[in-house]
Coordinates of C-alpha atoms and ligand atoms in Angstrom, one line a residue:
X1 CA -18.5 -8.6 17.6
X2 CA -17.9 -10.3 14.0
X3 CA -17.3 -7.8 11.0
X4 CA -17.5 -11.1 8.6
X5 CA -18.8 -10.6 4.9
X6 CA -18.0 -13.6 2.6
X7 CA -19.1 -12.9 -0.8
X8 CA -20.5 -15.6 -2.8
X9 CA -18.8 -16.9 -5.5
X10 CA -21.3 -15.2 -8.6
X11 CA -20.3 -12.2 -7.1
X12 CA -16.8 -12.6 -6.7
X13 CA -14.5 -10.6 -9.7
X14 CA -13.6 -12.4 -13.0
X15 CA -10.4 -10.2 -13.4
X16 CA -8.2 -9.1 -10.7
X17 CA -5.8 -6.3 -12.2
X18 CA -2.7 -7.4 -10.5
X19 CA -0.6 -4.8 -7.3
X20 CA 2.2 -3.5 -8.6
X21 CA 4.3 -1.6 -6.3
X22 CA 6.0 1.3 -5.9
X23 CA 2.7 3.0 -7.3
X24 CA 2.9 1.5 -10.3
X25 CA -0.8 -0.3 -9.2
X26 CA -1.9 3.3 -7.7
X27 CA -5.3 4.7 -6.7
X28 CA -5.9 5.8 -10.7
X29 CA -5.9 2.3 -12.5
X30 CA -7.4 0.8 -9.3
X31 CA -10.5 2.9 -9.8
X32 CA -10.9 2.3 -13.6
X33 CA -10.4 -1.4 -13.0
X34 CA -13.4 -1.4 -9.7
X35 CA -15.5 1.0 -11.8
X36 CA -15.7 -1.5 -14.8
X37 CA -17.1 -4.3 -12.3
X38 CA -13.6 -5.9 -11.7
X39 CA -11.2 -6.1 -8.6
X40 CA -8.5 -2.8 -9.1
X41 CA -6.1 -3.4 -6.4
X42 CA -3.7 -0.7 -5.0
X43 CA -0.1 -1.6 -4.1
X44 CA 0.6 -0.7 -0.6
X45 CA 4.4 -1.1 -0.4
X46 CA 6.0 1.9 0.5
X47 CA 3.2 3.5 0.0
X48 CA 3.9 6.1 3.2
X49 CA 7.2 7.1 0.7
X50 CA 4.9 7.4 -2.1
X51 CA 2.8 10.1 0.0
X52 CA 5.1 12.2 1.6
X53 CA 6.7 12.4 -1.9
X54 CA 3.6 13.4 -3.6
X55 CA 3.2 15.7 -1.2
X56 CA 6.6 17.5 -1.6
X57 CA 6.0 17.4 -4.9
X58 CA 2.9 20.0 -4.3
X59 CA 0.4 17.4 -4.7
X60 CA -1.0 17.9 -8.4
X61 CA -4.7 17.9 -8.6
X62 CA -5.1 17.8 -5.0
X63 CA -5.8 14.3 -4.7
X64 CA -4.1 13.1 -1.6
X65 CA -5.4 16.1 -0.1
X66 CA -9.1 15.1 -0.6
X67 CA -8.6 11.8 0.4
X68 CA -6.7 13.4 3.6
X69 CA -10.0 15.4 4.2
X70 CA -11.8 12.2 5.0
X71 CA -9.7 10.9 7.2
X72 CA -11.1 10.2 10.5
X73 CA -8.8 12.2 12.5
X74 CA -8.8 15.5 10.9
X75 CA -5.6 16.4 13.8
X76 CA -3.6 13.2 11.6
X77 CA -4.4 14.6 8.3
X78 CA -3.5 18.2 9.7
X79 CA 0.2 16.6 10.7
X80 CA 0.6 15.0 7.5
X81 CA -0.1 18.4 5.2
X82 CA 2.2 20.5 7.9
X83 CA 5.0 17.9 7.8
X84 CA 5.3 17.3 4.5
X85 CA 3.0 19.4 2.1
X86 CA 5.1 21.9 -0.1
X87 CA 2.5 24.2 -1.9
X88 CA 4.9 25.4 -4.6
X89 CA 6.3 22.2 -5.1
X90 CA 9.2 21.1 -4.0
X91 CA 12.4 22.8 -5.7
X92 CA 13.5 20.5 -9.4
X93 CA 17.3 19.7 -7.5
X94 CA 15.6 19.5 -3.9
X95 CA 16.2 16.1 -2.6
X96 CA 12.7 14.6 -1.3
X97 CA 12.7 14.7 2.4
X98 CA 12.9 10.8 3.8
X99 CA 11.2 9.2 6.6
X100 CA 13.0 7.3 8.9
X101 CA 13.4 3.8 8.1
X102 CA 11.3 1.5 9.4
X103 CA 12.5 -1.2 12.7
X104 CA 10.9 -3.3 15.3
X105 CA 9.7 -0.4 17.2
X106 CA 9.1 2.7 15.4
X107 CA 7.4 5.6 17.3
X108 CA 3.5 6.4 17.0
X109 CA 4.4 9.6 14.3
X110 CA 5.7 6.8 12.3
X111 CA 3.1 4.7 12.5
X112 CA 0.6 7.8 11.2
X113 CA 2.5 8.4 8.1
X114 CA 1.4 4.7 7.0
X115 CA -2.0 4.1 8.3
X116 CA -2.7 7.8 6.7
X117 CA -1.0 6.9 3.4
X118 CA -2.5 3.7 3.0
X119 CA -6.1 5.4 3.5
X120 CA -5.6 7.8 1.0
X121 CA -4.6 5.4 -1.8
X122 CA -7.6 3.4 -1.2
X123 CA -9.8 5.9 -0.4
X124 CA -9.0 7.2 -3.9
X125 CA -9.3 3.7 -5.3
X126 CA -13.4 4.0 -4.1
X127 CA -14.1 7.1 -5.0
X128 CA -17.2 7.5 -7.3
X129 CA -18.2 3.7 -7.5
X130 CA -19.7 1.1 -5.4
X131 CA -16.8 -1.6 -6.8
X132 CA -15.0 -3.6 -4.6
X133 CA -11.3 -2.4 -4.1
X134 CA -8.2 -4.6 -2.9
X135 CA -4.4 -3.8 -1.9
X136 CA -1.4 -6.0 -2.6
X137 CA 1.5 -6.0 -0.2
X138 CA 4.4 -8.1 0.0
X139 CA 4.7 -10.5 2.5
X140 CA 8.7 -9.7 3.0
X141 CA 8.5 -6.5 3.8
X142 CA 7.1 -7.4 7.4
X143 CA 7.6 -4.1 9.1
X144 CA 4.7 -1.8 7.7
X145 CA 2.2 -4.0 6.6
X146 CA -0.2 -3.9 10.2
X147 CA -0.6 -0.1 9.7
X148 CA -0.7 -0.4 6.1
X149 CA -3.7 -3.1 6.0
X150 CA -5.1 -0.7 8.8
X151 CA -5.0 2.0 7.0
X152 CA -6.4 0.6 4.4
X153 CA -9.5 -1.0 6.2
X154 CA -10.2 2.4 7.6
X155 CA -11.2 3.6 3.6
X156 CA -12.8 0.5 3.4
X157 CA -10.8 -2.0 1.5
X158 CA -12.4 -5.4 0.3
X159 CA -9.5 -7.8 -0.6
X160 CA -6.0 -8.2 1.0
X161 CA -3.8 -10.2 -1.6
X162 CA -0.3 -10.6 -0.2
X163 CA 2.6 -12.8 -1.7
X164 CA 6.6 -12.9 -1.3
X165 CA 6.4 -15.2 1.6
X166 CA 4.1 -16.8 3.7
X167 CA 1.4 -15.1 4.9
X168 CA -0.3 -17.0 7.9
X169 CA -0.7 -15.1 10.2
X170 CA -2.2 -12.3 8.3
X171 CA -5.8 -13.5 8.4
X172 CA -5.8 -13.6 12.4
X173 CA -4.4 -9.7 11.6
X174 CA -7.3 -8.9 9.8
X175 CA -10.0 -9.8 11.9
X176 CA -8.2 -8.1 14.7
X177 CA -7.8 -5.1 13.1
X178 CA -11.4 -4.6 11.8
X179 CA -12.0 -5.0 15.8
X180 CA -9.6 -2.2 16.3
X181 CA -7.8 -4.8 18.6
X182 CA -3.8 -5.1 18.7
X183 CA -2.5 -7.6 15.7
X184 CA 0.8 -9.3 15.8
X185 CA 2.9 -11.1 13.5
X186 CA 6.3 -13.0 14.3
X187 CA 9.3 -10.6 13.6
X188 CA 11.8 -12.7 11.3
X189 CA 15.4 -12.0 13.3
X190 CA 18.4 -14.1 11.7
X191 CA 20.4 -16.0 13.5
X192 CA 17.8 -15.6 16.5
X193 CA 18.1 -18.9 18.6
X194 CA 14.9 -21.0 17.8
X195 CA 13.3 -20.9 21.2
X196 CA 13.1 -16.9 21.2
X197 CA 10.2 -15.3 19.4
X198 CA 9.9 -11.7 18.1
X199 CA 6.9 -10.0 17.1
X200 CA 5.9 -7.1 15.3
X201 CA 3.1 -5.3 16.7
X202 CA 0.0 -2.8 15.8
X203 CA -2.0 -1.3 18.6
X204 CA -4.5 0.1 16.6
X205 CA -5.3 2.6 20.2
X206 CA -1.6 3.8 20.5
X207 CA -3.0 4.8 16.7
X208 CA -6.1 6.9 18.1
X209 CA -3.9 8.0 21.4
X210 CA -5.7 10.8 22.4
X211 CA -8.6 10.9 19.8
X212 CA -11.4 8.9 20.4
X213 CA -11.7 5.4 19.2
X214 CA -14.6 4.2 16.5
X215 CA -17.1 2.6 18.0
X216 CA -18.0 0.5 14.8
X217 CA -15.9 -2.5 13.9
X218 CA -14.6 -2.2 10.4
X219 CA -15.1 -4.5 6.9
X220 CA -12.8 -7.6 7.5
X221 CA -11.4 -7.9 4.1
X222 CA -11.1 -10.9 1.8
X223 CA -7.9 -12.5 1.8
X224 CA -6.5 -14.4 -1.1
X225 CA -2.2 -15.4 -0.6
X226 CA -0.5 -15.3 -3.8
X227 CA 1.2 -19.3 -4.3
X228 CA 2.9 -20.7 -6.9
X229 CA 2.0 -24.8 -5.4
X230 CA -0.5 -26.3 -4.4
X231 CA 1.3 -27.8 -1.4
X232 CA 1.5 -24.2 0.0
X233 CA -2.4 -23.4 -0.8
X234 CA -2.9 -26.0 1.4
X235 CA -0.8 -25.4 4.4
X236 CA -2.4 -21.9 4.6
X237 CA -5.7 -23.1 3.8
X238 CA -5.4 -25.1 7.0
X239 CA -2.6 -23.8 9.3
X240 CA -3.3 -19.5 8.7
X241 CA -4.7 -18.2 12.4
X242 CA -7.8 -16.9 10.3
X243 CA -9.7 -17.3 7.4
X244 CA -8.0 -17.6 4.0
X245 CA -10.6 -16.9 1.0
X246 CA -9.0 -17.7 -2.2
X247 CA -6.0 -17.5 -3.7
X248 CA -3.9 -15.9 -6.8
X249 CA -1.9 -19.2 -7.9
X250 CA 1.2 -17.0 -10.0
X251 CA 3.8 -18.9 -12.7
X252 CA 6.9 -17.6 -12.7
X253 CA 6.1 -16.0 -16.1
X254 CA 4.3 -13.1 -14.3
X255 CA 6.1 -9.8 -13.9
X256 CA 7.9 -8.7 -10.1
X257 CA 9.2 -11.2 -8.3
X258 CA 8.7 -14.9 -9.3
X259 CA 8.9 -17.4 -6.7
X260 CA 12.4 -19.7 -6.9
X261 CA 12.7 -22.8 -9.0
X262 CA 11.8 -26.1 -6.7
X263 CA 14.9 -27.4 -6.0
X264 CA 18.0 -26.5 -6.3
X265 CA 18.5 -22.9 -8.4
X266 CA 19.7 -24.2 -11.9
X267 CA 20.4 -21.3 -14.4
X268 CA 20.2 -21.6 -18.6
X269 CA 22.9 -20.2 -20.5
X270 CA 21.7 -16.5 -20.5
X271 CA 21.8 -16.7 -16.3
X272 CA 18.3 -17.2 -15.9
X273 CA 16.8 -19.4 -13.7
X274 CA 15.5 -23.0 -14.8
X275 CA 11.8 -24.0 -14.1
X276 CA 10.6 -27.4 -14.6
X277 CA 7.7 -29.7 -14.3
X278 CA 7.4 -29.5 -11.0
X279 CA 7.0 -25.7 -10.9
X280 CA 3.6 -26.7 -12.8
X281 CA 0.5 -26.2 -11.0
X282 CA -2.0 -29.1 -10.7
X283 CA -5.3 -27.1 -11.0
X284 CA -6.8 -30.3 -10.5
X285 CA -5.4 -30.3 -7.1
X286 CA -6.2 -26.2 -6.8
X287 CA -9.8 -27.3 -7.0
X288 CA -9.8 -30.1 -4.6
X289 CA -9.2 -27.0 -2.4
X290 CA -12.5 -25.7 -2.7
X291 CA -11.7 -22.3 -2.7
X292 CA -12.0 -19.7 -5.4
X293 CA -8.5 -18.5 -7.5
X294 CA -7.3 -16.9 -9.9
X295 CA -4.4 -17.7 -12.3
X296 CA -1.7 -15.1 -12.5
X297 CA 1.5 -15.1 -15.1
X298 CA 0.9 -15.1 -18.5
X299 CA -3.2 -15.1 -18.5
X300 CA -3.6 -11.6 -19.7
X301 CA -4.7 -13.2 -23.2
X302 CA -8.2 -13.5 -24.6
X303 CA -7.0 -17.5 -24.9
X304 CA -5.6 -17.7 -21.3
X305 CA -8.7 -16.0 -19.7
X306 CA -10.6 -18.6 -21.2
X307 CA -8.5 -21.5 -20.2
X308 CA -8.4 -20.2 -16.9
X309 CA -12.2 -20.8 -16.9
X310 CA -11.4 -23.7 -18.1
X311 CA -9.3 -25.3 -15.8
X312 CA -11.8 -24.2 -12.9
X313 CA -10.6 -20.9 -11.7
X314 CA -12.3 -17.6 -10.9
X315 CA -10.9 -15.8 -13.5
X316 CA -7.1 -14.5 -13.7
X317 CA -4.9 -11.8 -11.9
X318 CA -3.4 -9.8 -14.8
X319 CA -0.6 -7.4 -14.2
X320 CA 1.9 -6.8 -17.2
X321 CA -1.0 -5.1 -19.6
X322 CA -2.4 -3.0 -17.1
X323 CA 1.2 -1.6 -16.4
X324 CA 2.0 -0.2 -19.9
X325 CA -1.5 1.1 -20.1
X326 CA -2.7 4.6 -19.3
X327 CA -4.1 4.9 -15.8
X328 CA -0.7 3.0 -15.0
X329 CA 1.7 4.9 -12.3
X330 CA 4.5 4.0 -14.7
X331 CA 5.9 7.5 -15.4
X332 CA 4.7 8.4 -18.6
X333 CA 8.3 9.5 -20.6
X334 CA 9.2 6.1 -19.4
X335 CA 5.9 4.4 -19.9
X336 CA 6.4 5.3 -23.6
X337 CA 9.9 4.8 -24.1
X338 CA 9.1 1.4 -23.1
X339 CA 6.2 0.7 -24.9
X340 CA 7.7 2.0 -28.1
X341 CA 11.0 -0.3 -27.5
X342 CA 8.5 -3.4 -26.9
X343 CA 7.0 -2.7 -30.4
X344 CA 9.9 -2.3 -32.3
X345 CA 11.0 -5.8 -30.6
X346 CA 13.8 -4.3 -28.9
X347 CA 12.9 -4.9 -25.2
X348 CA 13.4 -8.2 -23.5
X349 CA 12.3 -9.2 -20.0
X350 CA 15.4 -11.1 -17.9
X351 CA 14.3 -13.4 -14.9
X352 CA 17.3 -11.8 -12.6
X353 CA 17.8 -14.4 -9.9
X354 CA 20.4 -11.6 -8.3
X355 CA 18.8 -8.0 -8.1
X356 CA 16.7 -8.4 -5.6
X357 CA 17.6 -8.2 -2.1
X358 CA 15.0 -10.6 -1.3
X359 CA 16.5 -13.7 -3.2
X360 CA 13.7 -14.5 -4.5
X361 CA 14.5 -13.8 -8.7
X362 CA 12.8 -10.9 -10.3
X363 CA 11.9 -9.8 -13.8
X364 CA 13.7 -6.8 -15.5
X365 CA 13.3 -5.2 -18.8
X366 CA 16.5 -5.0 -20.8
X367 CA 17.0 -3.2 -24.2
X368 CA 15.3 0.6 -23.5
X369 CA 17.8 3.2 -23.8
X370 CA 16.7 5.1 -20.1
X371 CA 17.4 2.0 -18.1
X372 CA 20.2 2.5 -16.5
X373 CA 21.9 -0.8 -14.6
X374 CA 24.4 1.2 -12.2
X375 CA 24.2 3.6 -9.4
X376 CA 26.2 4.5 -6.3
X377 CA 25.1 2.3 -3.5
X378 CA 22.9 4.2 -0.9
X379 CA 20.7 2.6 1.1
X380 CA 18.0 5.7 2.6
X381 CA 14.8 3.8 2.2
X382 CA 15.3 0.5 3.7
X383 CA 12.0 -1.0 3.2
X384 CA 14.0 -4.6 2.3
X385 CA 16.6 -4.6 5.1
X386 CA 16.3 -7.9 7.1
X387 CA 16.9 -8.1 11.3
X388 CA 19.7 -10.1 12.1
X389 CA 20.9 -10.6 15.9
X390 CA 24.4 -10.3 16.2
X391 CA 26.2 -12.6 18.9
X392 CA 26.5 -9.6 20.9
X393 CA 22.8 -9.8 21.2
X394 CA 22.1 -6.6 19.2
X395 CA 19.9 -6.2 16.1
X396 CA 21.1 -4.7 13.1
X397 CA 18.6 -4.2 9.9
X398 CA 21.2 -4.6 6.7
X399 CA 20.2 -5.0 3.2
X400 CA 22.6 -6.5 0.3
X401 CA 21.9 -3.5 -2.0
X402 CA 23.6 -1.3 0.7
X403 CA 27.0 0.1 0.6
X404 CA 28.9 -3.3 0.6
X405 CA 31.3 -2.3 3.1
X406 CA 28.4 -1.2 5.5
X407 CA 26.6 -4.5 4.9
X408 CA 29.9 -6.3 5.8
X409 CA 29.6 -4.0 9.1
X410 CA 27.2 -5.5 10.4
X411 CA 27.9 -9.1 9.8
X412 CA 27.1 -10.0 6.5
X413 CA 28.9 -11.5 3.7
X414 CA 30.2 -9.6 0.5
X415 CA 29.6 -12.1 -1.9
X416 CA 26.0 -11.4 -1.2
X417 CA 26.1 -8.0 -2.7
X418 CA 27.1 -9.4 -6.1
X419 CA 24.8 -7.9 -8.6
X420 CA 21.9 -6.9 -6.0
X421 CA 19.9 -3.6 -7.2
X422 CA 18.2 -0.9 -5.0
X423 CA 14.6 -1.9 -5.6
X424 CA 13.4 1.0 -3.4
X425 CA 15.0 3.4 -4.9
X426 CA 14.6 1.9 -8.5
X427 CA 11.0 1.5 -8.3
X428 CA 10.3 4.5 -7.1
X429 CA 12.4 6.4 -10.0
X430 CA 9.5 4.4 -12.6
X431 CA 6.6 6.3 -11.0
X432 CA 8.2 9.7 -11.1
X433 CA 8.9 10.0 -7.4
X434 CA 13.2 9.3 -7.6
X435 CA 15.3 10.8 -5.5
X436 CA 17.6 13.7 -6.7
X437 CA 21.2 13.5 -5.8
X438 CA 24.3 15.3 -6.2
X439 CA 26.0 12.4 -8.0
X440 CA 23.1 12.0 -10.5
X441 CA 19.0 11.0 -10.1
X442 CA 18.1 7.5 -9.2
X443 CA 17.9 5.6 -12.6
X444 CA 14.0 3.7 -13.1
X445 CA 14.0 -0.2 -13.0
X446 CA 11.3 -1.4 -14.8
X447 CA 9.9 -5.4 -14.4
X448 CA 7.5 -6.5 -16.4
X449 CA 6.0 -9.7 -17.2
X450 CA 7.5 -12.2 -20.0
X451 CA 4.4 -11.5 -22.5
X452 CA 5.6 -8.3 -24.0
X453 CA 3.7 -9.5 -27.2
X454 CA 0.1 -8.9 -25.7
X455 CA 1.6 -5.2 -24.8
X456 CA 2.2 -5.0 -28.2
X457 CA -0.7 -5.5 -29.6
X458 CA -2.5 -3.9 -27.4
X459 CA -0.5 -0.7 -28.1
X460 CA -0.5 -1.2 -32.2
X461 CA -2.3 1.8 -32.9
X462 CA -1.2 3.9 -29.8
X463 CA -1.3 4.1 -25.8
X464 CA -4.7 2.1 -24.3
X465 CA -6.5 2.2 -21.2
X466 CA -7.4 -0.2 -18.5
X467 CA -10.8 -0.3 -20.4
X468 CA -8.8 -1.7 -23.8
X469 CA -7.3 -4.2 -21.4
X470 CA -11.1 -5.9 -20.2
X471 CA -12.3 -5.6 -23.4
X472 CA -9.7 -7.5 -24.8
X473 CA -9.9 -9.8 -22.3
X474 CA -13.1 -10.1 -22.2
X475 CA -14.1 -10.6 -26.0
X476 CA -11.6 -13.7 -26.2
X477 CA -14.2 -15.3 -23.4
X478 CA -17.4 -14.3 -25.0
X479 CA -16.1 -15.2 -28.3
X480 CA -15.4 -19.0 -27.1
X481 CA -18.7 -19.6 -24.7
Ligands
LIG501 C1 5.3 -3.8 -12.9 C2 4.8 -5.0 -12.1 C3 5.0 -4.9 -10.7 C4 4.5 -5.9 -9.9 N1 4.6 -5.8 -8.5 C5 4.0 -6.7 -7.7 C6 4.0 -6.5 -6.3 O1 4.4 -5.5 -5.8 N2 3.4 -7.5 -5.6 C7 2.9 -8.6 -6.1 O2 2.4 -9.5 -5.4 N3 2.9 -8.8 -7.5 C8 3.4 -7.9 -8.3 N4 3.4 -8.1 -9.6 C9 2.7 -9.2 -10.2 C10 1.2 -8.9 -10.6 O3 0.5 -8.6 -9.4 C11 0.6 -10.0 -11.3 O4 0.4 -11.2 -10.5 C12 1.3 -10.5 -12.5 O5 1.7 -9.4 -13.2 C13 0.5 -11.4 -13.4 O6 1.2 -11.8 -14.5 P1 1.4 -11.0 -15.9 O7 2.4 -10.0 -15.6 O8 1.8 -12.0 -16.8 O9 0.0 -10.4 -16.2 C14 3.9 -7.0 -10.5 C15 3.8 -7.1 -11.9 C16 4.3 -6.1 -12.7 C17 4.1 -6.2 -14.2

């Protein structure tokens, strides 16, 4: 049984519009993208939150509810619109209802929540064109990511791009899955001795339970790791379990999460970290490779399109332009407000090498006025909490944006709270879906990538589309061929 489809390379996109999570990269702009003959790719981190949340919120326009209607268990689609589906919308002050957080082991409900809500964005993505569709997910967040690329294989999704770590074991995961076989990946445990292994595993049968099981194996999507060297194209070239397809080589100009500095972390005067020559890709060396990428991080230009040409890649991987434009999940109040503070030259991006609870540093706009940079800790989402195994044995999940007395609870170390920020929660507030609480909504946090001057001149005379984006794009490389 093979489900293997390898496009050629003439048919292969020139312009990948970037995943942005939370929902930022949703269903809308991935289906503008894919129906103008490029790769629109979804985000699929956290996107089971992102469902049940739409949901609650009466589900405007009905979309997740068509999508649901395809799904091939109509008894799962059923569950989801009884457990969380709110007609009326849910009340302006009501808190959203939460799912439990995700561990090791969650139970088989769980499980349906993602593989259901990672359907329905992509379904979405594909409907009303033949285009290709991908999903992004970060490597990091390890514990939903089977039933998310699951989910998403089941609507049909042609590209897998995952960064944030090191994805090798993903590619063996995909051609499992499109078997509807069980697919595991190595559970990250700190402080677990070396000689015990963990895994994380997705029995895509405990899935159908009591429904019956498609007979047809499913597409095996494309996968292309996000890297930021060479040296690491390489090892996954040749040590994933699987087929890698291409890669999205990212600077650390693009917006998100940047990978570190080699080396030791050196900051400049503002507290920003310090790249160097040896953060430089040799694309050279990229093509030695032999497989098709794309250049991410500052290549949303007519000029850096066409030196990505250039320099032998696919095409590029664009993200900051597509999230200030229209079909963008960015909530629109806050969509503007930025926009409008990045034209009057009063919004700056800041590579933070402390807010995210991953380590790894991460872009944040500074200088709009509904930014706000404090909360009360809560941690209710949990999507970034890390296993550790305590020396009595036990697991804990713990996160440094938590409560810092919790997080000192269970083992860890206070200093590594300093200046960490709820990118759950945060992320979630830019797209509209924020939790409400007592002691005051969850405040947005926006990232972005360093060119804010292509955002604003793209948005000169007014808001743009994803179409403005590829045209712009697109005239630079006709104009120097
Ligand atoms: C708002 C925003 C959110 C992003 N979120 C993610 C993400 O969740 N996963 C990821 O791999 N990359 C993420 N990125 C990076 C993009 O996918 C893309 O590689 C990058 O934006 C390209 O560089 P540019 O911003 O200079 O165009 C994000 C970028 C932006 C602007």
């Amino acid at each position: 049984m093979s489900a293997t489809l390898v496009p050629s390379v003439a048919t292969l996109p020139r312009i990948i519009q970037g995943g942005m999570g939370i929902g930022v990269s949703n269903w809308r702009l991935a289906n503008a993208v894919s129906s103008l003959g490029h790769l629109g790719v979804v985000s699929g981190t956290v996107i089971d939150t992102v469902m049940v949340r739409r949901l609650q919120d009466g589900d405007p326009g009905g979309h997740v509810r068509r999508a649901l209607a395809h799904f091939p268990v109509p008894a799962i689609a059923d569950e989801m619109l009884h457990r969380f589906f709110i007609a009326e919308g849910r009340a302006p002050d009501a808190p959203y209802r939460l799912l439990p957080m995700y561990r090791q082991v969650v139970s088989r409900a769980r499980q349906r929540v993602t593989v259901a809500a990672a359907f329905v964005e992509t379904w979405l993505a594909r409907e009303g064109h033949d285009g290709d569709v991908g999903m992004n997910l970060l490597t990091k967040v390890q514990l939903p990511n089977l039933p998310t690329l699951y989910g998403a294989m089941l609507a049909g999704v042609a590209t897998i791009i995952m960064g944030a770590g090191i994805p090798r074991e993903i590619p063996g995961a995909l051609d499992a899955l499109s078997e509807h076989r069980p697919a595991s990946l190595r559970f990250d445990v700190e402080g677990m001795p070396r000689d015990v292994i963990e895994s994380i595993t997705f029995d895509p049968m405990d899935f159908w339970h009591e429904h019956a099981p498609p007979m047809t194996v499913l597409r095996r999507p494309s996968f292309y790791p996000v890297v930021s060297a060479v040296s690491l194209a390489a090892t996954l070239a040749r040590k994933s379990n699987g087929r890698v397809d291409g890669f999205v080589v990212e600077s650390p100009t693009a917006g998100g999460h940047n990978a570190p500095p080699r080396g030791d972390m050196q900051l400049d005067a503002s507290g920003q970290p310090i790249y160097g020559e040896r953060d430089v890709v040799d694309f050279a060396r990229m093509r030695d490779l032999g497989l098709p990428f794309w250049i991410a991080g500052g290549s949303g230009t007519p000029r850096g399109f066409a030196q990505a040409l250039e320099q032998g890649a696919q095409g590029v991987q664009v993200g900051t332009l597509f999230a200030f434009c229209e079909e963008s999940g960015l909530e629109p109040t806050l969509r503007t407000s930025v926009v409008e503070a990045v034209c009057a030259g009063r919004a700056h991006v800041f590579t933070d090498p402390l807010a995210s609870p991953t380590g790894y540093p991460f872009k944040v706009i500074h200088g709009v006025a509904d930014l706000a940079d404090s909360r009360e800790r809560v941690c209710d989402l949990g999507y970034l909490r890390v296993a550790v195994r305590g020396d009595d044995g036990r697991t804990v999940y713990r996160c440094p944006a938590e409560p810092v007395d919790a997080y000192v609870a269970k083992g860890g170390d206070a200093a590594d709270c300093e200046g960490r920020r709820c990118l759950c929660n945060g992320l979630l507030a830019d797209v509209g879906l924020g939790q409400v609480r007592t002691e005051g909504d969850e405040p947005p946090l926006v990232t972005s990538g360093d060119d804010l001057a292509s955002v604003a001149t793209l948005a000169a005379e007014g808001s743009y589309h994803a179409a403005d984006v590829i045209a712009w794009l697109e005239g630079g490389v006709q104009a120097t061929r």
